[in-house]
Coordinates of C-alpha atoms and ligand atoms in Angstrom, one line a residue:
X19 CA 72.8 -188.7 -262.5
X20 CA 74.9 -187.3 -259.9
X21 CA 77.9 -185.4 -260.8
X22 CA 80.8 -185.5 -257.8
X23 CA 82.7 -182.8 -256.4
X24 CA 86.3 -183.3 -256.2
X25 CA 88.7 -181.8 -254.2
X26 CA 92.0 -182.2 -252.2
X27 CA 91.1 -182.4 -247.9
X28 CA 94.0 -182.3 -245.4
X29 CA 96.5 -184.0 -248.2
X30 CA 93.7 -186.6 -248.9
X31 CA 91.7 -187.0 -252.7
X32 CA 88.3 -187.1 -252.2
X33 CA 85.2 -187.5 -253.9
X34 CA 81.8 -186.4 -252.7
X35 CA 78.0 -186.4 -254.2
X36 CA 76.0 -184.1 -252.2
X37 CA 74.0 -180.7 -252.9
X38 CA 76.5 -178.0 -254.6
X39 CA 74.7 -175.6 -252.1
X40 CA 75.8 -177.2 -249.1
X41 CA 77.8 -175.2 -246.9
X42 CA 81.5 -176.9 -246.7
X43 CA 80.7 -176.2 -242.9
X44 CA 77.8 -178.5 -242.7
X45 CA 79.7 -181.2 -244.9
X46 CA 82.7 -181.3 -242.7
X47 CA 80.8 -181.7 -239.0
X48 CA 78.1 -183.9 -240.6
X49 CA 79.4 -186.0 -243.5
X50 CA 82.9 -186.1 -243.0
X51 CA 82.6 -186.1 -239.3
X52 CA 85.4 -183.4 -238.5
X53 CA 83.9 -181.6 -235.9
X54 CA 87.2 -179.1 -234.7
X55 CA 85.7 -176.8 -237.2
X56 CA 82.9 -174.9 -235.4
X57 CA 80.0 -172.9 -235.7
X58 CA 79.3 -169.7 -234.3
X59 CA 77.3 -166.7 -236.0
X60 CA 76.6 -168.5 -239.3
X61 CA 76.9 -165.2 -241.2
X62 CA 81.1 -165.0 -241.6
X63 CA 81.2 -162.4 -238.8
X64 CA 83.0 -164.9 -235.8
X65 CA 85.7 -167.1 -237.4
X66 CA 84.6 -170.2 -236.1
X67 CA 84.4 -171.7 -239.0
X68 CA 87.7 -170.8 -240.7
X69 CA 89.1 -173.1 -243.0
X70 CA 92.2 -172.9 -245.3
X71 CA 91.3 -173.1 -249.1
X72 CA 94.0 -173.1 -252.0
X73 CA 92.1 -172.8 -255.4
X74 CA 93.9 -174.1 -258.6
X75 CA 92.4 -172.4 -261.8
X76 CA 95.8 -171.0 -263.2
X77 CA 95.7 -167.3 -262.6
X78 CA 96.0 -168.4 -259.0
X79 CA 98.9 -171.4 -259.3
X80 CA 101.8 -170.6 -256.9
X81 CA 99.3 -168.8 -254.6
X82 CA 99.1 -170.0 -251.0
X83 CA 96.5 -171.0 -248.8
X84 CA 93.7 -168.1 -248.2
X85 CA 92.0 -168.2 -244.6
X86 CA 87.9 -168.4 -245.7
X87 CA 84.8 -168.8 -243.4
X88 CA 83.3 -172.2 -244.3
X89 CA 79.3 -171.0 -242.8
X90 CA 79.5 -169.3 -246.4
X91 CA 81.4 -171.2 -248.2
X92 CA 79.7 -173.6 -250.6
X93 CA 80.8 -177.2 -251.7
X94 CA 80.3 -176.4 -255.4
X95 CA 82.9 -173.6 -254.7
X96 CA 85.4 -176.2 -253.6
X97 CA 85.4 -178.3 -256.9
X98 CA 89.2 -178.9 -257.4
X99 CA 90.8 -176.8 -254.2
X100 CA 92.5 -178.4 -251.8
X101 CA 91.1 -177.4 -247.9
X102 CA 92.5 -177.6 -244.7
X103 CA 90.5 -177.9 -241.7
X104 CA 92.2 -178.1 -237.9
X105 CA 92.6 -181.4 -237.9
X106 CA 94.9 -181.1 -241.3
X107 CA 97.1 -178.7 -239.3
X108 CA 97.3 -181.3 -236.5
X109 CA 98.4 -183.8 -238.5
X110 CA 101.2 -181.2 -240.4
X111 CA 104.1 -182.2 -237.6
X112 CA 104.6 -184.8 -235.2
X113 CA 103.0 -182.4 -232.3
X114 CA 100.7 -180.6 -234.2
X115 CA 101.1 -177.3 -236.5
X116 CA 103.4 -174.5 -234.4
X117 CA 100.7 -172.3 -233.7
X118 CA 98.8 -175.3 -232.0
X119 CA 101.9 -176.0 -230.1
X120 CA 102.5 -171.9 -228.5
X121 CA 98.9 -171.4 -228.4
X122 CA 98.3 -174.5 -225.7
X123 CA 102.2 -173.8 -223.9
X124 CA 100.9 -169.6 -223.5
X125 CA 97.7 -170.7 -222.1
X126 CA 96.0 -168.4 -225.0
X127 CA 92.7 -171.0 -225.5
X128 CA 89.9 -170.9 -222.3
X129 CA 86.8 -172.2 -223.4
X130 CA 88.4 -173.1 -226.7
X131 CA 85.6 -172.6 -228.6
X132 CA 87.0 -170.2 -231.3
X133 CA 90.9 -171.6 -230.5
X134 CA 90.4 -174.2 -234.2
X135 CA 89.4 -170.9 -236.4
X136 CA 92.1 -168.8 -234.8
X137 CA 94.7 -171.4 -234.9
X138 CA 93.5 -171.5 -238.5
X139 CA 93.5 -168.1 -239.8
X140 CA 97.3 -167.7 -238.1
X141 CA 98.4 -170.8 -240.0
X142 CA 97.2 -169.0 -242.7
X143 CA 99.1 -165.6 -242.1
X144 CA 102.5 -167.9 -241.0
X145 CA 102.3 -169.8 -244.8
X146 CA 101.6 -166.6 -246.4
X147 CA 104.6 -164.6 -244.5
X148 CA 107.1 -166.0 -242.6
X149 CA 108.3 -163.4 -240.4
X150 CA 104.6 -161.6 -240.2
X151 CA 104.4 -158.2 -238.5
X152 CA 102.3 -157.6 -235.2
X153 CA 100.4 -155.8 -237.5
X154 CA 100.0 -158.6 -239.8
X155 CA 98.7 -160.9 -236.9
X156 CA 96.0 -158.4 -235.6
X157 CA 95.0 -158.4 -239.4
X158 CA 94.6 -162.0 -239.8
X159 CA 93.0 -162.0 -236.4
X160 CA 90.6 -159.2 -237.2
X161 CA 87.6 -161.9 -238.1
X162 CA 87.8 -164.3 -235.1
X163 CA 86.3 -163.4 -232.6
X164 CA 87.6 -164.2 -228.9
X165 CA 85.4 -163.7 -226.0
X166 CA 86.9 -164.7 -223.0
X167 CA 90.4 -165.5 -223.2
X168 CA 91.4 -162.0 -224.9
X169 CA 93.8 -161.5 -227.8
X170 CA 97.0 -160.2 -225.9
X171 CA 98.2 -164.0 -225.2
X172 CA 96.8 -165.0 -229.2
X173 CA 99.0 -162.8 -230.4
X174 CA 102.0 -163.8 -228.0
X175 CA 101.4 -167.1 -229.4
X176 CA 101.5 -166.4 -233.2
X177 CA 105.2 -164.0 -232.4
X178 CA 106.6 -167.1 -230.9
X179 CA 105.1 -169.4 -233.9
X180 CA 106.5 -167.2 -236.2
X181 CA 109.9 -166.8 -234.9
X182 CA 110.7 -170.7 -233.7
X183 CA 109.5 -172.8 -236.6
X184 CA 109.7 -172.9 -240.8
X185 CA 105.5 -172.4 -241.0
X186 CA 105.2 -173.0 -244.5
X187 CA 102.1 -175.3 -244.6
X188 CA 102.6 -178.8 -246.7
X189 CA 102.2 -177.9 -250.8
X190 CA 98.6 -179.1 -252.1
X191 CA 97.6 -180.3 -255.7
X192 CA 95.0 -177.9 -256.2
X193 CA 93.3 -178.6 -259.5
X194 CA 91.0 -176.6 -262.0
X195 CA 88.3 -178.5 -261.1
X196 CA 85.2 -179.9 -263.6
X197 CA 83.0 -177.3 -265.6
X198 CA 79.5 -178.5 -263.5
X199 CA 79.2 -180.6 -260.2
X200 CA 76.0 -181.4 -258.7
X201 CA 72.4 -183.4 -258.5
X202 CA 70.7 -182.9 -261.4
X203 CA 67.5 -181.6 -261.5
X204 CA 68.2 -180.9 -257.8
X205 CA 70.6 -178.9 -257.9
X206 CA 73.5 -177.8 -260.4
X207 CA 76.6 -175.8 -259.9
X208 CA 78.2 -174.3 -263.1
X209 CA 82.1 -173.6 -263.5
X210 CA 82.6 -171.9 -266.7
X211 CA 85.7 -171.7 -267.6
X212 CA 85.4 -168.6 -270.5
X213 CA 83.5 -164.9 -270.4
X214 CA 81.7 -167.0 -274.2
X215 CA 80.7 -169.9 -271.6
X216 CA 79.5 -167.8 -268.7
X217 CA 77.2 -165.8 -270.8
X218 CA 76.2 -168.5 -272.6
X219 CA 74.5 -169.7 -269.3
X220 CA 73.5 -166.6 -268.3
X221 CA 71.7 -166.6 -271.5
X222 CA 69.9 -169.9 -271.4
X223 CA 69.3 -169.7 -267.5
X224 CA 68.0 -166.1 -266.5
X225 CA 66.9 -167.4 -263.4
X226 CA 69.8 -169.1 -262.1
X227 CA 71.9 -167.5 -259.1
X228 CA 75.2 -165.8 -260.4
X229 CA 77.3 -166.6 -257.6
X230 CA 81.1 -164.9 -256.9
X231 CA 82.6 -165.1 -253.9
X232 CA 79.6 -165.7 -252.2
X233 CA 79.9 -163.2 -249.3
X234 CA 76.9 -161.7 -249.6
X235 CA 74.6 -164.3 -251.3
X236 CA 75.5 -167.4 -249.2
X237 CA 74.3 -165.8 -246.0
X238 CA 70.7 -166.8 -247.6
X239 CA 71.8 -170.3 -247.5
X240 CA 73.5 -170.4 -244.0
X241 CA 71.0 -168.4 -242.3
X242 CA 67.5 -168.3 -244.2
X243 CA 68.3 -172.2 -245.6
X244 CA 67.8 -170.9 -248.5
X245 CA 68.3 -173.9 -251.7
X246 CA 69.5 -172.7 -255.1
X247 CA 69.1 -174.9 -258.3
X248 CA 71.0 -173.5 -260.5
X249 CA 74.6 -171.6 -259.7
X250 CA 76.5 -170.3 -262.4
X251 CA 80.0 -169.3 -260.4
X252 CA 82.4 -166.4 -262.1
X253 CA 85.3 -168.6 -259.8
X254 CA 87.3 -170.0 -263.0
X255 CA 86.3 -167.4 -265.7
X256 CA 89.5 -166.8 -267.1
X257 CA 89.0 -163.4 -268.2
X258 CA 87.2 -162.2 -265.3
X259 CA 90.7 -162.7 -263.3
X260 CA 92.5 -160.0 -265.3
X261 CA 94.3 -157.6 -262.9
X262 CA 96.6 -155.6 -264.7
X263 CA 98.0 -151.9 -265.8
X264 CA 96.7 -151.0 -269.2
X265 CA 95.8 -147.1 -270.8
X266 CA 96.6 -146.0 -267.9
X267 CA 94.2 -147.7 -266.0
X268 CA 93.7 -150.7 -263.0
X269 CA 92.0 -153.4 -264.5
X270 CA 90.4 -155.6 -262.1
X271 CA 88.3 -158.4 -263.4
X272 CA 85.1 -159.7 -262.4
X273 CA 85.8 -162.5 -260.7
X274 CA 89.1 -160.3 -258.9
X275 CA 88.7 -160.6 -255.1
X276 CA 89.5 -157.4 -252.5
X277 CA 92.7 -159.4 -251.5
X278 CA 94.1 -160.1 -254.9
X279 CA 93.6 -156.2 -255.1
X280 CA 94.9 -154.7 -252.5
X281 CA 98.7 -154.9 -253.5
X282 CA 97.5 -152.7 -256.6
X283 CA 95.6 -150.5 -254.6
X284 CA 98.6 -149.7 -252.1
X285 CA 100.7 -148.8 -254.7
X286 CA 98.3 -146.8 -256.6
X287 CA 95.9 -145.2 -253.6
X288 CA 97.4 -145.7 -250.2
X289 CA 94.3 -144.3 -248.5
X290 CA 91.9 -146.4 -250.4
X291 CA 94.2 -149.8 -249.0
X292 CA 94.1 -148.1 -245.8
X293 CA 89.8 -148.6 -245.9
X294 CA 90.0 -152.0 -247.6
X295 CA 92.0 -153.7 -245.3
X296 CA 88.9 -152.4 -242.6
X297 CA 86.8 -154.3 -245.3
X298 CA 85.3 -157.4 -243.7
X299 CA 88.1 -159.6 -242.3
X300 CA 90.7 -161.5 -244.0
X301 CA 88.4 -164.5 -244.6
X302 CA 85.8 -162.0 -246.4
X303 CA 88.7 -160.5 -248.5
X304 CA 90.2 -163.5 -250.0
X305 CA 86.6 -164.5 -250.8
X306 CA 84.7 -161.4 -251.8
X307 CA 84.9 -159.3 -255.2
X308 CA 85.1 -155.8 -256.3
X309 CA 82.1 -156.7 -258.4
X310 CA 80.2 -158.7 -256.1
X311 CA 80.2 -155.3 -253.9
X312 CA 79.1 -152.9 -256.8
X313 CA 76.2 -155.1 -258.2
X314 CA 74.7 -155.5 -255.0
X315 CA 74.1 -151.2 -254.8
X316 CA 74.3 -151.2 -251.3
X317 CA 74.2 -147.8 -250.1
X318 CA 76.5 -148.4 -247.7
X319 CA 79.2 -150.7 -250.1
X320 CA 82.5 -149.7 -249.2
X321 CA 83.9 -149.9 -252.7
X322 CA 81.6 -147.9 -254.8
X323 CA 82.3 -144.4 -252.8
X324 CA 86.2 -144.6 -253.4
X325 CA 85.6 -146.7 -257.1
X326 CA 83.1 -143.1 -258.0
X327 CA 85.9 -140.6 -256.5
X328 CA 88.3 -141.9 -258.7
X329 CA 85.9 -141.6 -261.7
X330 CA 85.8 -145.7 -262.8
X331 CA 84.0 -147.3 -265.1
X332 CA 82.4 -150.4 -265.5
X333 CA 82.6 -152.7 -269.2
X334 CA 79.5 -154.8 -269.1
X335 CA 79.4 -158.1 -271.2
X336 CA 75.9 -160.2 -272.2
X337 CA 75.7 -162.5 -275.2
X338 CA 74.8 -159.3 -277.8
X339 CA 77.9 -157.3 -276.9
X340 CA 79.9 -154.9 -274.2
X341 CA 78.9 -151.5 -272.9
X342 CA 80.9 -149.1 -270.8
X343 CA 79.4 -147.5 -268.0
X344 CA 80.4 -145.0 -265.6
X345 CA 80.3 -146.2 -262.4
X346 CA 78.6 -142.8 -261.3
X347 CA 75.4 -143.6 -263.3
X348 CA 75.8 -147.4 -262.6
X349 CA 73.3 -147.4 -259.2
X350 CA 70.0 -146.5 -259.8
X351 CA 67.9 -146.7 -256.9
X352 CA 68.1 -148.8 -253.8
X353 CA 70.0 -151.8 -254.4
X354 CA 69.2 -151.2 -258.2
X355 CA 71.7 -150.9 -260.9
X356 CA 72.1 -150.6 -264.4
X357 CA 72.7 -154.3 -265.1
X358 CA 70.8 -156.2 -267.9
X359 CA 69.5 -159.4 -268.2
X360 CA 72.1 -161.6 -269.4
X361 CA 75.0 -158.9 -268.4
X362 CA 78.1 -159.2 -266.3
X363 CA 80.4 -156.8 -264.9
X364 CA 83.2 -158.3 -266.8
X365 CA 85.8 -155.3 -265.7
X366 CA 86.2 -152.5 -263.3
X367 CA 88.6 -150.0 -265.1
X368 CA 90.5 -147.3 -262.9
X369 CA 91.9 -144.1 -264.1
X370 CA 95.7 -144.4 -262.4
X371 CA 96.5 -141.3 -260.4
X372 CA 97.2 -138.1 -261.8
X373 CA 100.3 -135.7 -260.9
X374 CA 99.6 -134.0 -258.0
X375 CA 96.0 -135.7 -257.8
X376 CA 95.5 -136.7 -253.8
X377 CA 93.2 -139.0 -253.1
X378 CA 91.7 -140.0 -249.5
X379 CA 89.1 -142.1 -248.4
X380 CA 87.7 -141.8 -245.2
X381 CA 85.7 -145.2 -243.5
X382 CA 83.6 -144.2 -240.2
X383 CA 82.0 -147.1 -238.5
X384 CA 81.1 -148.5 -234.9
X385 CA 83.9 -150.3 -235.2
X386 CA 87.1 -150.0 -236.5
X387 CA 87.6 -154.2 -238.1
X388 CA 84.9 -156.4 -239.7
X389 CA 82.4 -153.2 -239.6
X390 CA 79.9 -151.8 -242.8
X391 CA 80.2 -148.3 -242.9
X392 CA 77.9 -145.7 -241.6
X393 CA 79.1 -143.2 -243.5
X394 CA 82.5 -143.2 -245.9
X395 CA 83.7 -140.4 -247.2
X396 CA 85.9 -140.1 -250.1
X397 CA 88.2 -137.2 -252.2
X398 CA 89.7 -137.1 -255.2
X399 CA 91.3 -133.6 -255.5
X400 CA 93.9 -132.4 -257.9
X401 CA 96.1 -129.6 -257.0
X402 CA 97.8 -127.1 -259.4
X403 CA 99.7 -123.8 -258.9
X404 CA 97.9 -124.0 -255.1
X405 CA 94.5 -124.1 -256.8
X406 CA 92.1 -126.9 -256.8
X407 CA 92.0 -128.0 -260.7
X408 CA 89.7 -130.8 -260.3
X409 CA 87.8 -132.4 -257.5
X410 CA 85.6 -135.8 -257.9
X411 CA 83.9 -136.1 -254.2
X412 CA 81.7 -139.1 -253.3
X413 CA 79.7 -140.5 -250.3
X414 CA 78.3 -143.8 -248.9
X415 CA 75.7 -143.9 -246.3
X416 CA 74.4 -140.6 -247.4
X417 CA 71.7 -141.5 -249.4
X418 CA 69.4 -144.6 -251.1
X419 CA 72.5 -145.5 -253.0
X420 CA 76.8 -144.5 -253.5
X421 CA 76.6 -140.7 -254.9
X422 CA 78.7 -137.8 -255.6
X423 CA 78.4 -134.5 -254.2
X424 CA 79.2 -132.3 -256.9
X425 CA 77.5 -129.0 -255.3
X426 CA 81.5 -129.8 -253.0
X427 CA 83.0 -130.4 -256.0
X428 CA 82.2 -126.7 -257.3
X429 CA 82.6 -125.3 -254.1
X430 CA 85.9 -125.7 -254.1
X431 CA 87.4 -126.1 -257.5
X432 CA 89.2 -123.2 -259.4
X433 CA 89.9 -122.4 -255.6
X434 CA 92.7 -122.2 -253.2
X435 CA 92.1 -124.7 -250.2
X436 CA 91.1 -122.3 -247.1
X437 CA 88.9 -121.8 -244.5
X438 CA 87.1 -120.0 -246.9
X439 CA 86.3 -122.7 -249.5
X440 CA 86.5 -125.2 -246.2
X441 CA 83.4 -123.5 -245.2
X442 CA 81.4 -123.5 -248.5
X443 CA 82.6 -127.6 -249.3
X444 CA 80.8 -128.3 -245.9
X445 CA 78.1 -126.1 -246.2
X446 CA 77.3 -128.1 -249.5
X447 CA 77.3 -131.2 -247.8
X448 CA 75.0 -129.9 -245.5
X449 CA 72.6 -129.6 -248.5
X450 CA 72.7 -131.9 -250.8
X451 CA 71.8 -134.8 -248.6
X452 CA 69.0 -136.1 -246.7
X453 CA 70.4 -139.3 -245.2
X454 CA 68.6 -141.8 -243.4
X455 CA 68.1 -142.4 -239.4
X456 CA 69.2 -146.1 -238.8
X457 CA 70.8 -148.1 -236.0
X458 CA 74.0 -146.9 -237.6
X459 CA 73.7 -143.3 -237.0
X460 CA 70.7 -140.7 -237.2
X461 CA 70.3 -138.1 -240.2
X462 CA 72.1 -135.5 -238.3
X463 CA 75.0 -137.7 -237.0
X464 CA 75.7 -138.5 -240.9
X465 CA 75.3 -135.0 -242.1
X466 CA 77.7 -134.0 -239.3
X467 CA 79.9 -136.5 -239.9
X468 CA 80.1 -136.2 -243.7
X469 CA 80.9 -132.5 -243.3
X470 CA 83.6 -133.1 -240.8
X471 CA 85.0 -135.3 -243.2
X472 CA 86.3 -132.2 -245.4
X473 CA 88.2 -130.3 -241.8
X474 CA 90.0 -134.1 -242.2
X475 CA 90.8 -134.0 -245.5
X476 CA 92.2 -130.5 -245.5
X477 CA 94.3 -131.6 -242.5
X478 CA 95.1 -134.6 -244.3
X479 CA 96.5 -132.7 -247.6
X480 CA 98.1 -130.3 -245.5
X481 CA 100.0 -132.4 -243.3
X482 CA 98.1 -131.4 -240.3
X483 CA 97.3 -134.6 -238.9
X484 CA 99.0 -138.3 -239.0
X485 CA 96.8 -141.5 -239.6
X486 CA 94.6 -141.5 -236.9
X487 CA 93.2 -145.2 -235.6
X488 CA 89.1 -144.0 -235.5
X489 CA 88.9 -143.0 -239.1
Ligands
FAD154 C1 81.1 -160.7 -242.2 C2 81.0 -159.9 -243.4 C3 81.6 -158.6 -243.4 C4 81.5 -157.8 -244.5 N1 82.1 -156.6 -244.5 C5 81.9 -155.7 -245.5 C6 82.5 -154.4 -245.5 O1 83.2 -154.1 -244.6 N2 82.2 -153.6 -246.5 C7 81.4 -153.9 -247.5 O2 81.2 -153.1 -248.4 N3 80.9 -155.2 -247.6 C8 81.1 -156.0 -246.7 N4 80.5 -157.3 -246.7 C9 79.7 -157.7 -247.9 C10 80.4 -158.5 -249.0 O3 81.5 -159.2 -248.4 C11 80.9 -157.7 -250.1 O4 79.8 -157.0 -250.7 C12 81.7 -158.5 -251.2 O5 82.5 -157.7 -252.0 C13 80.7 -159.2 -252.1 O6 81.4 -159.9 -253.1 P1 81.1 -161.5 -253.5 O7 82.1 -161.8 -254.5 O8 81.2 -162.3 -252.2 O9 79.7 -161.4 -254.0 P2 78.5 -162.5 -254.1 O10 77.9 -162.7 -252.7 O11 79.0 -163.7 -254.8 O12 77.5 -161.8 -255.0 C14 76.9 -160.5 -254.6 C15 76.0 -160.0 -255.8 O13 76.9 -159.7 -256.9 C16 76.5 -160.3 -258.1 N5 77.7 -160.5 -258.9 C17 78.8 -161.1 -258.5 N6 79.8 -161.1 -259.4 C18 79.2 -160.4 -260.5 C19 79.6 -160.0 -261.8 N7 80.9 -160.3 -262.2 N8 78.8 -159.4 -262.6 C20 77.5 -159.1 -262.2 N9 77.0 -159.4 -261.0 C21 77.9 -160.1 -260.1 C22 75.8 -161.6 -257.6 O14 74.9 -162.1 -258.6 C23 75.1 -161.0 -256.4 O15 73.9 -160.4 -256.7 C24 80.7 -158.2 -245.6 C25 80.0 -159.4 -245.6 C26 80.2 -160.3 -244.5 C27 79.5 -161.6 -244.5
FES155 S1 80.2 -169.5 -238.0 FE1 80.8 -167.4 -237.6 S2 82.0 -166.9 -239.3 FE2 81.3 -168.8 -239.8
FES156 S1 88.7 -169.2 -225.7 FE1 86.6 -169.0 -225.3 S2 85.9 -167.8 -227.0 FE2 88.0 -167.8 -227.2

């Protein structure tokens, strides 16, 4: 028996019976014929595919529409949301959406084959703010990629959008959606709705895919073809959407995505926004967890460096109980991490800042948007009386998995910052890591990089240097 999925597309119900593990991509050119909605790279690096997805489990009613890339998107993840494609935003005024309208009078489309995914994710940015900053528009630009008109008249475009028209985008009826969509047998798509439920399934089916945001697993279905089952998706887990103050600490559920986040992490670690809003692109954001990015132990993860500096901990849940784990012990080996069968990260738990703790985190890549790291650096450093009273000091990119350097963390604490202890943090560095030569960077670029990383941060905590665009 087929189970439908049911969701809300361009203002219309509708009702669909197809794989859970389709990508909404290949259902929107091929079933429901609406081909403005392209593909490019298949992997959620171009745009082309950007789509406009509202989700309607209630921790996110009242939010607005999120730009996502729809080559990873999957339809079992768009059980009760309500979607806009372009050819929704056309249909949202008499001559199109606003955006449509400046991008075609600025001449800011030439081939026009990434002009329906820009057009978009700037509808997106225009619902979400009215009056966005240039700054705003480069960031909802950052993952859409142009190649031969050039962004100067794209952004020209979304200014004028933004100042002649009322953008807000027509309200949806976004829904909670059913607990399991799918073909049975074939393939089945769960939507637990408790942290009892979820385990419960992760219980009964070890084997099935435990699927979040699906920015890194979906790439095995829209590039390798890859066909899942079973899917268990953390999307409606009520507890896992917890992001709230408590002990002192940030608690970010497991289900929390990087965009839900980041207004916590401005007001809590500037420098650590700074990185995040480098992570991905807006589309990977709204889609991608925090703890989709620490259970896959990627040495190279931009969260786990800055999440280690700032001394986190993980609470792990499976059927018999909950553990806490520091996040520091969490990665084992390569892509290995302390996660049981049956377990879930259920929270990430951060300490809030300390007086006079500074913390900086330090993202060098190829380039500066929609980039992994090569190396990230990142500093957790307490000052007291002009001494350093405690210092947590952690790394991406320098090793087989996210570490801290703690040889730099005793060179320097108990210490005054100078060139002295400068030196002896660098010299450290130098030491205690044997990274790998990659297509990134070789050993000695990372080692030199890595130990440059502590001239910036002195600079940085004495107020030698303003934000600079490369870092
Ligand atoms: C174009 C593009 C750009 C990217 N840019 C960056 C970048 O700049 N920096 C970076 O670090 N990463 C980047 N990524 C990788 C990815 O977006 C992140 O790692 C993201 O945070 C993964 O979260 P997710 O929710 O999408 O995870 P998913 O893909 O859904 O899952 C990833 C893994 O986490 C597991 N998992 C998910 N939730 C839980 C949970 N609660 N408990 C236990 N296990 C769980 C899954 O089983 C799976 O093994 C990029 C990816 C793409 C496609
Ligand atoms: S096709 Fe390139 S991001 Fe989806
Ligand atoms: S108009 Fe041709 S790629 Fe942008």
């Amino acid at each position: 028996m087929n189970t439908s999925i049911d969701f809300v597309l361009n203002g219309q119900p509708v009702s669909t019976r197809c794989r859970p593990d389709t990508t909404v991509l290949e259902w929107l050119r091929g079933d429901a014929l609406l081909r403005g909605t392209k593909e490019g790279c298949a992997e959620g690096d171009c745009g082309a595919c950007s789509v406009l997805l509202k989700q309607g489990m209630p921790s996110k009613q009242g939010a607005r529409y999120q730009a996502a890339n729809s080559c990873i998107l999957l339809m079992g993840q768009i059980e009760g949301a309500a979607l806009l494609t372009v050819e929704g935003l056309a249909q949202s005024a008499p001559d199109g959406h606003s955006i449509q309208q400046h991008m075609a009078e600025n001449g800011s489309s030439q081939c026009g084959f990434c002009t329906p995914g820009i057009v978009t994710s700037l509808a997106g940015v225009l619902d979400q703010n009215g009056s966005p900053e240039e700054s705003d528009i480069h960031d909802a630009l950052a993952g859409n990629l142009c190649r031969c008109t050039g962004y100067r008249p794209i952004v020209e475009a979304a200014v004028s959008a933004a100042q002649s028209a009322n953008n807000q985008l027509p309200e949806a009826d976004a829904d909670i959606g059913k607990d399991l969509v799918g073909v049975q047998e074939e393939s089945v798509f769960h939507l637990p709705k408790t942290l009892a439920e979820l385990l419960e399934l992760k219980n009964k089916y070890p084997d099935a895919v435990l699927l979040a945001g699906g920015t890194d697993l979906s790439l095995d279905v829209a590039h390798a073809r890859a066909r899942w089952e079973r899917v268990i998706c953390t999307r409606d887990v009520e507890e896992l959407q917890i992001l709230q103050i408590s002990d002192d600490k940030l608690i970010v559920g497991g289900a929390v995505s990087w965009q839900a986040a980041l207004p916590h992490l401005e007001t809590y670690w500037p420098s650590f926004a700074t990185l995040v809003r480098r992570f991905g692109s807006t589309q990977i954001r709204s889609m991608g967890t925090l703890a989709g990015n620490l259970a896959t132990a990627s040495p190279i993860g931009d969260g786990a460096p800055s999440l280690i500096a700032l001394n986190t901990n993980l609470t792990l849940a499976s059927k018999t109980g909950k553990r806490e784990v520091p996040l520091d012990e969490f990665f084992t080996y390569y892509r290995k991490c302390d996660l049981l069968a049956g377990e879930v990260i259920e929270a990430i738990n951060i300490p809030l800042p300390k007086m006079d703790q500074e913390f900086r985190a330090y993202k060098i890549s190829k380039r500066y948007d929609q980039d992994i790291s090569t190396v990230c650096g990142t500093f957790s450093v307490t000052l007291e009386n002009g001494l350093v009273s405690d210092a947590r000091i952690a790394f991406g990119g320098m090793a087989a998995t996210p570490v801290r350097c703690k040889q730099a963390e005793d060179a320097i604490v108990g210490l005054e910052i100078n060139e002295i202890t400068l030196t002896a943090a660098k010299a450290a560095i130098e030491t205690s890591f044997k990274p790998m030569s990659d297509m990134r960077g070789t050993a000695d670029y990372r080692l030199l990089v890595a130990s440059n990383l502590v001239d910036r941060l002195f600079a940085d905590l004495s107020g030698d240097v303003v934000e600079v665009m490369a870092l």
